[in-house]
Amino acid sequence: MSQLFRFLSRYNHFILFLLLEVIAFTLIINRNDYQKSVFSRINTQVLGSVSSVTSSVADYFSLKSDNAFLAEENAALQNELLRLKSSKNPVSAFAQSDSAFAFTSAKVVYNTVNRFQNSLILDKGSTDGVRPNMGVVTPQGVVGIVESVSKHFCTVISVLNIESRISGKVKNSNYLGSISWDGKNTTVVQMEEMPRHVEIKMGDTIVTSGHSAIFMEGMMIGTVIKAEINENDAYYKVDVRLANRFQALNYVTIVSFALRDEYDELQKTTINE
């Protein structure tokens, strides 16, 4: 302990200098959007590179299971494409056209589940056509939304993030709700804004609504495990058990919408009117 005190006493000016530098750097990043954006890209690239090297060692010992997972994923995507081709719903025909969506397989090189703002880093970036606000899924269900992109990596806002919002609905129903996470159970999310006149019960399947350019309609989110409403409440309190096991994510699929720019431009025009 005495050695520690001597060290601190000897280098106290230098330590204070470093502390002030960190505080100044943090203030610059948090108060300037441009610097914050640049730092986010650099952080994504550096952390992604380090995590990629670390995960590749573990991959060497799990090639068989990874290949099996990829085969399962490819089969699931083929089934999804067949489902879209056979869809006869004229309302969703635009969103579910065969050429509207493309899929890119990616490896999870970094993943957190024990924070309030959890995120992932994937080994795909701008050179692979990845852009912010693309959806990320597995054959089991929704994972999150791409937030920032570097040349070879991208960061993803996990569903297990208190700032995440995804439009969902009860399967085979047009009643919409907002999927969010309260920061508590890593296997359960909440569905908000579900009106009291809607019939919703335990065991109901919750899927994406398709009311955005991020996810296709009908992608699995989870299953209702609690649906309660008080006498004076206008909306249900709904808990949804996630279909994905976020602690075990390995490979994921990035979903890109080919007509994204056209959709966004039209949406901006509509909002500004």
XYZ file of N, CA and C in Angstrom:
819
model
N 0.834 -1.206 0.000
C 0.000 0.000 0.000
C 0.870 1.258 0.000
N 1.968 1.211 0.786
C 2.865 2.369 0.849
C 3.510 2.640 -0.504
N 3.808 1.559 -1.256
C 4.381 1.733 -2.587
C 3.396 2.426 -3.522
N 2.118 2.095 -3.372
C 1.090 2.731 -4.195
C 1.018 4.226 -3.904
N 1.057 4.573 -2.609
C 1.022 5.987 -2.229
C 2.238 6.738 -2.769
N 3.412 6.089 -2.716
C 4.623 6.736 -3.227
C 4.527 6.967 -4.733
N 3.957 5.965 -5.416
C 3.785 6.088 -6.874
C 2.848 7.245 -7.211
N 1.706 7.319 -6.499
C 0.735 8.384 -6.749
C 1.327 9.746 -6.422
N 2.099 9.797 -5.350
C 2.715 11.063 -4.959
C 3.748 11.518 -5.978
N 4.471 10.569 -6.537
C 5.539 10.896 -7.487
C 4.999 11.354 -8.834
N 3.901 10.715 -9.248
C 3.375 11.001 -10.586
C 2.020 11.708 -10.537
N 1.715 12.386 -9.452
C 0.383 12.981 -9.306
C 0.078 14.026 -10.373
N 1.090 14.806 -10.772
C 0.847 15.813 -11.801
C 0.528 15.172 -13.154
N 1.270 14.124 -13.468
C 1.034 13.433 -14.739
C -0.336 12.759 -14.757
N -0.710 12.139 -13.642
C -2.018 11.481 -13.549
C -3.136 12.504 -13.669
N -2.965 13.654 -13.013
C -3.964 14.718 -13.108
C -4.087 15.220 -14.540
N -2.941 15.344 -15.215
C -2.951 15.773 -16.621
C -3.743 14.797 -17.495
N -3.489 13.504 -17.321
C -4.216 12.498 -18.100
C -5.708 12.551 -17.813
N -6.076 12.719 -16.548
C -7.486 12.779 -16.170
C -8.173 13.967 -16.828
N -7.520 15.119 -16.825
C -8.095 16.311 -17.455
C -8.214 16.140 -18.966
N -7.231 15.459 -19.568
C -7.293 15.194 -21.007
C -8.497 14.319 -21.351
N -8.724 13.301 -20.538
C -9.867 12.407 -20.774
C -11.175 13.171 -20.652
N -11.292 14.021 -19.631
C -12.513 14.813 -19.437
C -12.737 15.750 -20.614
N -11.662 16.427 -21.065
C -11.783 17.353 -22.194
C -12.194 16.620 -23.462
N -11.580 15.455 -23.693
C -11.905 14.667 -24.886
C -13.357 14.211 -24.855
N -13.822 13.789 -23.679
C -15.210 13.340 -23.538
C -16.191 14.470 -23.812
N -15.894 15.660 -23.321
C -16.769 16.814 -23.554
C -16.829 17.179 -25.027
N -15.680 17.116 -25.701
C -15.648 17.429 -27.140
C -16.499 16.442 -27.918
N -16.361 15.157 -27.610
C -17.099 14.113 -28.332
C -18.596 14.244 -28.103
N -19.006 14.475 -26.856
C -20.430 14.487 -26.516
C -21.148 15.741 -26.984
N -20.425 16.836 -27.179
C -21.077 18.099 -27.509
C -20.938 18.498 -28.977
N -20.267 17.707 -29.773
C -20.100 18.015 -31.195
C -20.480 16.800 -32.025
N -21.529 16.940 -32.826
C -22.048 15.810 -33.593
C -21.015 15.260 -34.564
N -20.241 16.158 -35.218
C -19.270 15.684 -36.206
C -18.187 14.842 -35.541
N -17.599 15.390 -34.453
C -16.559 14.634 -33.748
C -17.112 13.334 -33.181
N -18.373 13.379 -32.717
C -18.999 12.172 -32.180
C -19.150 11.117 -33.261
N -19.511 11.553 -34.481
C -19.676 10.623 -35.595
C -18.342 10.012 -35.994
N -17.288 10.853 -36.071
C -15.953 10.359 -36.429
C -15.453 9.371 -35.387
N -15.615 9.722 -34.111
C -15.174 8.831 -33.035
C -15.917 7.507 -33.084
N -17.213 7.553 -33.396
C -18.018 6.329 -33.469
C -17.493 5.402 -34.549
N -17.129 5.980 -35.718
C -16.606 5.152 -36.811
C -15.251 4.554 -36.446
N -14.379 5.381 -35.847
C -13.057 4.884 -35.461
C -13.185 3.808 -34.392
N -14.045 4.046 -33.405
C -14.254 3.083 -32.330
C -14.788 1.764 -32.868
N -15.713 1.849 -33.824
C -16.265 0.641 -34.442
C -15.180 -0.157 -35.141
N -14.309 0.547 -35.903
C -13.254 -0.124 -36.655
C -12.243 -0.788 -35.730
N -11.772 -0.052 -34.717
C -10.748 -0.577 -33.814
C -11.283 -1.730 -32.975
N -12.441 -1.511 -32.332
C -13.015 -2.552 -31.486
C -13.399 -3.766 -32.310
N -13.876 -3.527 -33.534
C -14.239 -4.634 -34.417
C -13.035 -5.464 -34.799
N -11.910 -4.817 -35.107
C -10.694 -5.533 -35.497
C -10.176 -6.399 -34.360
N -10.129 -5.824 -33.154
C -9.652 -6.578 -31.990
C -10.570 -7.755 -31.686
N -11.868 -7.504 -31.703
C -12.836 -8.563 -31.399
C -12.825 -9.646 -32.459
N -12.574 -9.251 -33.720
C -12.553 -10.222 -34.810
C -11.414 -11.208 -34.638
N -10.227 -10.708 -34.248
C -9.081 -11.588 -34.026
C -9.357 -12.549 -32.879
N -9.936 -12.029 -31.805
C -10.242 -12.867 -30.642
C -11.237 -13.960 -30.975
N -12.289 -13.582 -31.702
C -13.333 -14.559 -31.998
C -12.880 -15.595 -33.009
N -11.916 -15.243 -33.873
C -11.476 -16.188 -34.897
C -10.779 -17.395 -34.276
N -10.126 -17.199 -33.120
C -9.485 -18.317 -32.427
C -10.530 -19.317 -31.954
N -11.605 -18.788 -31.369
C -12.685 -19.671 -30.910
C -13.378 -20.345 -32.087
N -13.457 -19.626 -33.216
C -14.121 -20.197 -34.392
C -13.422 -21.458 -34.879
N -12.099 -21.506 -34.741
C -11.342 -22.652 -35.221
C -11.826 -23.946 -34.584
N -12.270 -23.853 -33.334
C -12.689 -25.038 -32.596
C -14.192 -25.312 -32.719
N -14.887 -24.495 -33.495
C -16.338 -24.697 -33.608
C -16.824 -24.619 -35.050
N -15.959 -25.033 -35.996
C -16.311 -24.927 -37.412
C -17.519 -25.780 -37.764
N -17.626 -26.961 -37.182
C -18.738 -27.847 -37.506
C -20.065 -27.237 -37.109
N -20.135 -26.709 -35.895
C -21.394 -26.117 -35.445
C -21.714 -24.853 -36.225
N -20.674 -24.074 -36.593
C -20.898 -22.862 -37.383
C -21.453 -23.204 -38.757
N -20.876 -24.219 -39.387
C -21.356 -24.626 -40.707
C -22.791 -25.116 -40.642
N -23.111 -25.839 -39.577
C -24.488 -26.308 -39.412
C -25.433 -25.130 -39.240
N -24.989 -24.146 -38.494
C -25.818 -22.957 -38.283
C -26.045 -22.223 -39.595
N -24.974 -22.077 -40.413
C -25.119 -21.391 -41.694
C -26.059 -22.146 -42.619
N -25.970 -23.460 -42.594
C -26.871 -24.257 -43.423
C -28.315 -24.053 -42.994
N -28.527 -24.004 -41.681
C -29.873 -23.762 -41.153
C -30.368 -22.376 -41.553
N -29.470 -21.401 -41.479
C -29.836 -20.035 -41.832
C -30.201 -19.926 -43.308
N -29.389 -20.534 -44.162
C -29.676 -20.493 -45.596
C -31.015 -21.147 -45.912
N -31.282 -22.251 -45.248
C -32.564 -22.927 -45.469
C -33.721 -22.049 -45.029
N -33.546 -21.396 -43.886
C -34.603 -20.515 -43.388
C -34.850 -19.351 -44.337
N -33.779 -18.795 -44.902
C -33.946 -17.692 -45.847
C -34.645 -18.155 -47.117
N -34.309 -19.339 -47.572
C -34.987 -19.881 -48.750
C -36.473 -20.066 -48.475
N -36.784 -20.555 -47.279
C -38.197 -20.717 -46.921
C -38.912 -19.372 -46.866
N -38.207 -18.370 -46.353
C -38.806 -17.036 -46.275
C -39.066 -16.475 -47.673
N -38.126 -16.697 -48.592
C -38.314 -16.224 -49.960
C -39.493 -16.925 -50.621
N -39.622 -18.215 -50.353
C -40.766 -18.946 -50.906
C -42.071 -18.407 -50.343
N -42.059 -18.060 -49.047
C -43.260 -17.499 -48.439
C -43.621 -16.170 -49.087
N -42.613 -15.354 -49.352
C -42.874 -14.060 -49.973
C -43.413 -14.223 -51.388
N -42.854 -15.169 -52.132
C -43.305 -15.387 -53.501
C -44.753 -15.853 -53.550
N -45.153 -16.594 -52.532
C -46.517 -17.131 -52.525
C -47.524 -16.176 -51.899
N -47.036 -15.030 -51.387
C -47.942 -14.080 -50.746
C -48.911 -13.495 -51.759
N -50.186 -13.436 -51.384
C -51.209 -12.886 -52.268
C -51.881 -11.656 -51.660
N -51.248 -11.141 -50.621
C -51.810 -9.972 -49.952
C -51.472 -8.717 -50.743
N -52.431 -8.057 -51.387
C -52.121 -6.899 -52.217
C -51.601 -5.715 -51.425
N -51.954 -5.622 -50.155
C -51.512 -4.488 -49.344
C -50.017 -4.555 -49.101
N -49.489 -5.759 -48.878
C -48.072 -5.898 -48.551
C -47.236 -6.310 -49.753
N -47.803 -6.282 -50.935
C -47.083 -6.741 -52.115
C -45.836 -5.909 -52.376
N -45.930 -4.583 -52.156
C -44.770 -3.719 -52.389
C -43.622 -4.069 -51.461
N -43.923 -4.200 -50.164
C -42.883 -4.468 -49.169
C -42.316 -5.867 -49.306
N -43.080 -6.794 -49.881
C -42.645 -8.176 -49.921
C -42.292 -8.634 -51.337
N -42.018 -7.724 -52.254
C -41.645 -8.122 -53.601
C -40.333 -8.887 -53.555
N -40.137 -9.804 -54.515
C -38.983 -10.690 -54.497
C -37.655 -9.934 -54.493
N -37.604 -8.793 -55.198
C -36.347 -8.073 -55.349
C -36.172 -6.944 -54.339
N -37.147 -6.738 -53.467
C -37.096 -5.586 -52.565
C -36.053 -5.748 -51.463
N -35.811 -6.980 -51.009
C -34.894 -7.205 -49.899
C -33.719 -8.079 -50.321
N -32.563 -7.805 -49.716
C -31.368 -8.628 -49.927
C -30.798 -8.990 -48.562
N -30.064 -10.102 -48.508
C -29.570 -10.621 -47.237
C -28.057 -10.791 -47.271
N -27.390 -10.370 -46.199
C -25.942 -10.515 -46.071
C -25.624 -11.204 -44.756
N -24.959 -12.342 -44.827
C -24.583 -13.063 -43.613
C -23.403 -12.365 -42.944
N -23.413 -12.299 -41.618
C -22.342 -11.626 -40.876
C -22.028 -12.380 -39.595
N -20.791 -12.247 -39.153
C -20.330 -12.878 -37.918
C -20.378 -11.863 -36.783
N -20.905 -12.282 -35.657
C -20.900 -11.439 -34.459
C -19.511 -11.514 -33.831
N -18.806 -10.384 -33.787
C -17.463 -10.370 -33.204
C -17.442 -9.692 -31.838
N -18.553 -9.086 -31.457
C -18.653 -8.431 -30.144
C -20.127 -8.338 -29.788
N -20.440 -8.620 -28.514
C -21.848 -8.637 -28.114
C -21.952 -8.429 -26.606
N -22.824 -7.519 -26.185
C -23.065 -7.323 -24.755
C -24.538 -7.577 -24.441
N -24.801 -8.093 -23.247
C -26.180 -8.330 -22.807
C -26.412 -7.862 -21.371
N -25.349 -7.387 -20.716
C -25.439 -7.055 -19.285
C -25.464 -5.552 -19.019
N -25.817 -4.768 -20.023
C -25.883 -3.317 -19.869
C -27.297 -2.829 -20.171
N -27.539 -1.550 -19.928
C -28.825 -0.965 -20.296
C -28.868 -0.612 -21.782
N -27.695 -0.347 -22.367
C -27.608 -0.013 -23.785
C -26.692 -1.015 -24.473
N -27.211 -2.211 -24.692
C -26.424 -3.280 -25.284
C -26.287 -3.092 -26.791
N -25.171 -3.607 -27.320
C -24.902 -3.479 -28.745
C -24.095 -4.670 -29.231
N -23.969 -4.773 -30.553
C -23.167 -5.810 -31.179
C -22.255 -5.157 -32.210
N -21.170 -5.851 -32.555
C -20.347 -5.470 -33.698
C -20.289 -6.662 -34.639
N -20.533 -6.415 -35.921
C -20.520 -7.456 -36.948
C -19.348 -7.233 -37.896
N -18.900 -8.310 -38.548
C -17.737 -8.211 -39.430
C -18.104 -7.835 -40.863
N -19.114 -7.017 -41.027
C -19.492 -6.499 -42.346
C -19.637 -4.982 -42.239
N -19.160 -4.276 -43.284
C -19.208 -2.823 -43.253
C -19.620 -2.220 -44.576
N -19.181 -0.986 -44.815
C -19.604 -0.260 -46.012
C -19.144 -0.935 -47.296
N -17.999 -1.619 -47.268
C -17.534 -2.318 -48.467
C -18.449 -3.485 -48.830
N -19.248 -3.935 -47.881
C -20.205 -5.020 -48.127
C -21.606 -4.482 -48.397
N -21.725 -3.159 -48.507
C -23.022 -2.559 -48.791
C -23.869 -2.286 -47.570
N -23.286 -2.401 -46.379
C -24.048 -2.185 -45.150
C -24.186 -0.686 -44.887
N -25.373 -0.277 -44.483
C -25.670 1.120 -44.173
C -26.403 1.199 -42.832
N -26.362 2.364 -42.184
C -27.144 2.524 -40.952
C -28.629 2.287 -41.201
N -29.316 1.847 -40.154
C -30.764 1.593 -40.189
C -31.155 0.383 -41.025
N -30.241 -0.554 -41.187
C -30.599 -1.849 -41.768
C -30.966 -2.803 -40.632
N -31.889 -3.698 -40.878
C -32.293 -4.668 -39.877
C -31.302 -5.807 -39.747
N -31.228 -6.388 -38.558
C -30.369 -7.549 -38.303
C -31.220 -8.638 -37.664
N -31.158 -9.841 -38.235
C -32.012 -10.940 -37.786
C -31.225 -12.246 -37.761
N -31.845 -13.273 -37.215
C -31.409 -14.662 -37.351
C -32.627 -15.459 -37.805
N -32.450 -16.731 -38.134
C -33.630 -17.539 -38.458
C -34.636 -17.602 -37.313
N -34.174 -17.371 -36.077
C -35.072 -17.423 -34.924
C -35.858 -16.130 -34.735
N -35.256 -14.985 -35.072
C -35.975 -13.743 -34.850
C -35.121 -12.502 -34.995
N -35.695 -11.366 -34.620
C -35.068 -10.054 -34.763
C -33.944 -9.876 -33.736
N -32.847 -9.245 -34.170
C -31.695 -8.987 -33.306
C -31.558 -7.502 -32.978
N -31.659 -6.646 -34.000
C -31.488 -5.220 -33.766
C -31.398 -4.440 -35.063
N -30.848 -3.215 -34.976
C -30.770 -2.309 -36.120
C -29.364 -1.729 -36.205
N -28.792 -1.717 -37.412
C -27.456 -1.159 -37.628
C -27.451 0.321 -37.252
N -26.462 0.713 -36.438
C -26.363 2.108 -36.000
C -25.282 2.866 -36.757
N -24.051 2.366 -36.746
C -22.957 3.037 -37.439
C -22.134 2.016 -38.207
N -21.430 2.513 -39.231
C -20.719 1.620 -40.147
C -19.318 2.154 -40.416
N -18.318 1.275 -40.354
C -16.975 1.596 -40.818
C -16.730 0.783 -42.089
N -15.502 0.764 -42.559
C -15.227 0.097 -43.832
C -15.510 -1.401 -43.772
N -15.126 -2.033 -42.666
C -15.241 -3.494 -42.586
C -16.120 -3.985 -41.435
N -16.676 -3.085 -40.642
C -17.487 -3.487 -39.499
C -18.702 -2.577 -39.355
N -19.644 -3.026 -38.557
C -20.790 -2.178 -38.227
C -21.224 -2.457 -36.795
N -21.767 -1.435 -36.139
C -22.329 -1.604 -34.805
C -23.843 -1.710 -34.914
N -24.424 -2.481 -34.030
C -25.859 -2.755 -34.057
C -26.460 -2.430 -32.696
N -27.541 -1.648 -32.695
C -28.301 -1.433 -31.466
C -29.137 -2.679 -31.217
N -28.836 -3.378 -30.149
C -29.538 -4.616 -29.824
C -30.982 -4.341 -29.413
N -31.836 -5.337 -29.613
C -33.188 -5.261 -29.057
C -33.103 -5.059 -27.548
N -32.037 -5.599 -26.942
C -31.801 -5.432 -25.505
C -31.084 -4.109 -25.250
N -31.716 -3.033 -25.651
C -31.193 -1.680 -25.473
C -32.377 -0.786 -25.118
N -32.277 -0.053 -24.031
C -33.431 0.724 -23.571
C -33.824 1.824 -24.554
N -32.966 2.112 -25.543
C -33.294 3.113 -26.554
C -33.864 2.489 -27.827
N -33.914 1.174 -27.882
C -34.416 0.479 -29.072
C -35.936 0.559 -29.161
N -36.443 0.800 -30.360
C -37.880 0.791 -30.636
C -38.108 0.094 -31.974
N -38.937 -0.940 -31.964
C -39.241 -1.692 -33.182
C -40.750 -1.843 -33.299
N -41.260 -1.601 -34.479
C -42.699 -1.720 -34.713
C -43.085 -3.187 -34.849
N -43.999 -3.639 -33.975
C -44.439 -5.029 -34.009
C -45.949 -5.136 -34.038
N -46.425 -6.350 -34.213
C -47.868 -6.593 -34.212
C -48.130 -8.031 -33.802
N -49.355 -8.290 -33.406
C -49.771 -9.663 -33.132
C -49.929 -10.370 -34.470
N -49.346 -11.549 -34.601
C -49.394 -12.272 -35.870
C -50.838 -12.480 -36.316
N -51.043 -12.335 -37.615
C -52.372 -12.457 -38.230
C -53.329 -11.367 -37.749
N -52.764 -10.249 -37.327
C -53.576 -9.119 -36.882
C -52.936 -7.839 -37.385
N -53.723 -6.807 -37.568
C -53.197 -5.517 -38.013
C -53.022 -4.530 -36.866
N -53.185 -4.982 -35.632
C -53.009 -4.110 -34.475
C -51.522 -3.985 -34.138
N -51.045 -2.737 -34.129
C -49.625 -2.466 -33.964
C -49.280 -2.131 -32.521
N -48.015 -2.368 -32.183
C -47.478 -1.983 -30.891
C -46.001 -1.679 -31.035
N -45.434 -1.008 -30.053
C -44.016 -0.661 -30.071
C -43.244 -1.594 -29.146
N -42.221 -2.255 -29.694
C -41.412 -3.191 -28.920
C -40.230 -2.447 -28.309
N -40.115 -2.514 -26.989
C -39.006 -1.871 -26.279
C -38.532 -2.795 -25.163
N -37.466 -2.384 -24.478
C -36.902 -3.184 -23.379
C -36.773 -2.317 -22.141
N -37.175 -2.855 -20.995
C -37.142 -2.082 -19.750
C -35.820 -2.207 -18.996
N -34.856 -2.920 -19.571
C -33.539 -3.028 -18.953
C -33.426 -4.065 -17.858
N -34.406 -4.945 -17.728
C -34.405 -5.919 -16.633
C -34.032 -7.325 -17.119
N -34.985 -8.065 -17.618
C -34.776 -9.451 -18.028
C -34.254 -9.508 -19.464
N -33.123 -10.180 -19.689
C -32.519 -10.229 -21.022
C -33.214 -11.201 -21.970
N -34.263 -11.840 -21.515
C -35.026 -12.732 -22.393
C -36.427 -12.201 -22.676
N -36.763 -11.056 -22.081
C -38.132 -10.534 -22.185
C -38.116 -9.057 -22.581
N -38.957 -8.701 -23.565
C -39.156 -7.298 -23.936
C -40.611 -6.925 -23.697
N -40.905 -5.639 -23.850
C -42.263 -5.161 -23.606
C -42.889 -4.668 -24.913
N -44.196 -4.870 -25.022
C -44.951 -4.360 -26.167
C -45.897 -3.275 -25.663
N -45.682 -2.053 -26.120
C -46.447 -0.903 -25.655
C -47.476 -0.471 -26.694
N -48.398 0.359 -26.248
C -49.398 0.990 -27.116
C -50.384 -0.014 -27.728
N -50.619 -1.120 -27.039
C -51.602 -2.098 -27.495
C -52.949 -1.767 -26.840
N -53.934 -1.259 -27.606
C -55.202 -0.778 -27.032
C -56.013 -1.883 -26.370
N -56.836 -1.510 -25.409
C -57.570 -2.461 -24.583
C -58.618 -3.245 -25.368
N -59.110 -2.723 -26.485
C -60.146 -3.441 -27.222
C -59.577 -4.579 -28.066
N -58.246 -4.672 -28.148
C -57.610 -5.742 -28.920
C -57.598 -7.030 -28.103
N -57.886 -8.127 -28.750
C -57.819 -9.428 -28.074
C -56.391 -9.949 -28.150
N -55.724 -9.991 -27.022
C -54.354 -10.487 -26.953
C -54.229 -11.394 -25.741
N -53.538 -12.502 -25.899
C -53.478 -13.485 -24.819
C -52.110 -14.142 -24.785
N -51.843 -14.854 -23.708
C -50.588 -15.584 -23.571
C -50.450 -16.609 -24.690
N -49.238 -16.696 -25.232
C -48.977 -17.634 -26.314
C -49.073 -17.019 -27.692
N -49.638 -15.797 -27.796
C -49.713 -15.129 -29.096
C -48.305 -14.831 -29.613
N -48.146 -14.919 -30.928
C -46.863 -14.644 -31.564
C -46.777 -13.175 -31.965
N -45.651 -12.544 -31.646
C -45.416 -11.148 -32.005
C -44.375 -11.099 -33.123
N -44.703 -10.405 -34.203
C -43.825 -10.308 -35.368
C -43.652 -8.839 -35.758
N -42.722 -8.579 -36.672
C -42.528 -7.218 -37.165
C -43.724 -6.799 -38.010
N -44.041 -5.507 -37.952
C -45.230 -5.007 -38.651
C -44.992 -4.777 -40.131
N -43.727 -4.538 -40.517
C -43.436 -4.215 -41.910
C -43.684 -2.762 -42.245
N -44.002 -1.938 -41.231
C -44.292 -0.524 -41.462
C -43.022 0.322 -41.392
N -41.965 -0.142 -42.036
C -40.716 0.606 -42.121
C -39.876 -0.024 -43.219
N -38.745 0.606 -43.508
C -37.830 0.063 -44.512
C -36.727 -0.754 -43.849
N -36.944 -1.152 -42.595
C -35.909 -1.858 -41.839
C -36.137 -3.364 -41.828
N -37.339 -3.788 -41.465
C -37.660 -5.208 -41.392
C -38.833 -5.534 -42.310
N -38.800 -6.730 -42.872
C -39.952 -7.219 -43.610
C -41.090 -7.510 -42.642
N -42.278 -7.527 -43.149
C -43.434 -7.895 -42.340
C -43.368 -9.368 -41.960
N -43.705 -9.656 -40.718
C -43.845 -11.040 -40.291
C -42.600 -11.696 -39.751
N -41.528 -10.936 -39.505
C -40.317 -11.535 -38.946
C -40.511 -11.731 -37.436
N -40.131 -12.889 -36.964
C -40.381 -13.286 -35.582
C -39.687 -12.372 -34.571
N -40.416 -11.991 -33.533
C -39.848 -11.266 -32.396
C -39.905 -12.134 -31.145
N -41.098 -12.645 -30.826
C -41.217 -13.497 -29.653
C -42.648 -13.901 -29.383
N -42.886 -14.387 -28.165
C -44.189 -14.917 -27.773
C -44.685 -14.232 -26.505
N -45.962 -13.895 -26.478
C -46.554 -13.220 -25.322
C -46.564 -14.150 -24.112
N -46.014 -13.674 -22.987
C -46.042 -14.459 -21.752
C -46.876 -13.765 -20.675
N -47.233 -12.499 -20.922
C -48.104 -11.787 -19.984
C -48.827 -10.669 -20.713
N -50.132 -10.583 -20.504
C -50.933 -9.503 -21.085
C -51.956 -9.075 -20.042
N -51.706 -7.939 -19.416
C -52.572 -7.466 -18.338
C -53.073 -6.058 -18.633
N -54.260 -5.745 -18.116
C -54.792 -4.399 -18.260
C -55.674 -4.077 -17.059
N -55.448 -2.915 -16.476
C -56.275 -2.467 -15.358
C -57.562 -1.831 -15.868
N -58.524 -1.719 -14.995
C -59.850 -1.245 -15.387
C -59.818 0.144 -16.015
N -58.951 1.009 -15.523
C -58.915 2.389 -16.004
C -57.822 2.651 -17.041
N -57.095 1.611 -17.424
C -56.014 1.788 -18.396
C -56.528 1.714 -19.824
N -55.880 2.451 -20.714
C -56.253 2.422 -22.133
C -55.448 1.386 -22.904
N -54.292 0.978 -22.329
C -53.418 0.056 -23.046
C -53.022 -1.131 -22.166
N -52.744 -2.252 -22.827
C -52.262 -3.446 -22.146
C -50.821 -3.255 -21.662
N -50.460 -4.025 -20.654
C -49.069 -4.225 -20.279
C -48.694 -5.621 -20.764
N -47.846 -5.672 -21.789
C -47.553 -6.938 -22.456
C -46.068 -7.267 -22.334
N -45.761 -8.480 -21.872
C -44.393 -8.991 -21.852
C -44.246 -10.035 -22.951
N -43.139 -9.956 -23.676
C -42.899 -10.855 -24.807
C -41.578 -11.589 -24.599
N -41.636 -12.915 -24.617
C -40.425 -13.725 -24.515
C -39.724 -13.732 -25.869
N -38.471 -13.265 -25.916
C -37.735 -13.180 -27.169
C -37.458 -14.562 -27.750
N -37.545 -14.643 -29.075
C -37.262 -15.907 -29.750
C -35.763 -16.184 -29.791
N -34.966 -15.124 -29.864
C -33.511 -15.277 -29.904
C -32.919 -15.433 -28.510
N -31.843 -16.206 -28.434
C -31.032 -16.272 -27.211
C -29.820 -15.357 -27.436
N -29.897 -14.154 -26.916
C -28.888 -13.146 -27.230
C -27.513 -13.475 -26.662
N -27.465 -14.278 -25.615
C -26.177 -14.661 -25.054
C -25.418 -15.612 -25.973
N -26.107 -16.225 -26.927
C -25.484 -17.246 -27.770
C -25.442 -16.855 -29.242
N -25.601 -15.574 -29.553
C -25.582 -15.149 -30.953
C -24.201 -15.371 -31.565
N -24.177 -15.907 -32.789
C -22.920 -16.189 -33.471
C -22.933 -15.605 -34.881
N -23.784 -16.165 -35.731
C -23.986 -15.617 -37.068
C -25.361 -14.956 -37.146
N -25.420 -13.856 -37.890
C -26.677 -13.138 -38.084
C -26.818 -12.786 -39.560
N -27.965 -12.229 -39.914
C -28.209 -11.794 -41.286
C -28.613 -10.327 -41.294
N -27.937 -9.544 -42.129
C -28.270 -8.131 -42.300
C -29.267 -8.011 -43.447
N -30.371 -7.329 -43.185
C -31.448 -7.198 -44.171
C -31.399 -5.800 -44.788
N -31.244 -5.744 -46.105
C -31.221 -4.449 -46.794
C -32.422 -4.329 -47.722
N -32.982 -3.130 -47.770
C -34.165 -2.833 -48.574
C -33.722 -2.078 -49.821
N -33.904 -2.677 -50.988
C -33.396 -2.117 -52.241
C -33.999 -0.762 -52.571
N -35.222 -0.514 -52.120
C -35.916 0.731 -52.437
C -35.853 1.718 -51.278
N -34.822 1.590 -50.453
C -34.712 2.378 -49.232
C -34.710 3.882 -49.497
N -33.888 4.340 -50.445
C -33.779 5.775 -50.706
C -35.111 6.360 -51.157
N -35.800 5.631 -52.022
C -37.105 6.090 -52.502
C -38.108 6.158 -51.356
N -38.082 5.150 -50.503
C -38.991 5.095 -49.351
C -38.728 6.258 -48.402
N -37.441 6.493 -48.079
C -37.086 7.561 -47.145
C -37.478 8.929 -47.688
N -37.259 9.142 -48.981
C -37.593 10.426 -49.582
C -39.090 10.684 -49.530
N -39.865 9.655 -49.818
C -41.317 9.787 -49.767
C -41.792 10.030 -48.341
N -41.159 9.363 -47.381
C -41.533 9.537 -45.977
C -41.235 10.957 -45.505
N -40.092 11.514 -45.910
C -39.749 12.890 -45.552
C -40.771 13.872 -46.113
N -41.169 13.635 -47.361
C -42.148 14.510 -47.995
C -43.472 14.475 -47.251
N -43.870 13.269 -46.838
C -45.136 13.100 -46.123
C -45.105 13.788 -44.765
N -43.978 13.654 -44.050
C -43.848 14.248 -42.719
C -43.853 15.769 -42.794
N -43.227 16.315 -43.834
C -43.105 17.772 -43.959
C -44.385 18.448 -44.432
N -45.342 17.674 -44.905
C -46.583 18.263 -45.400
C -47.478 18.703 -44.239
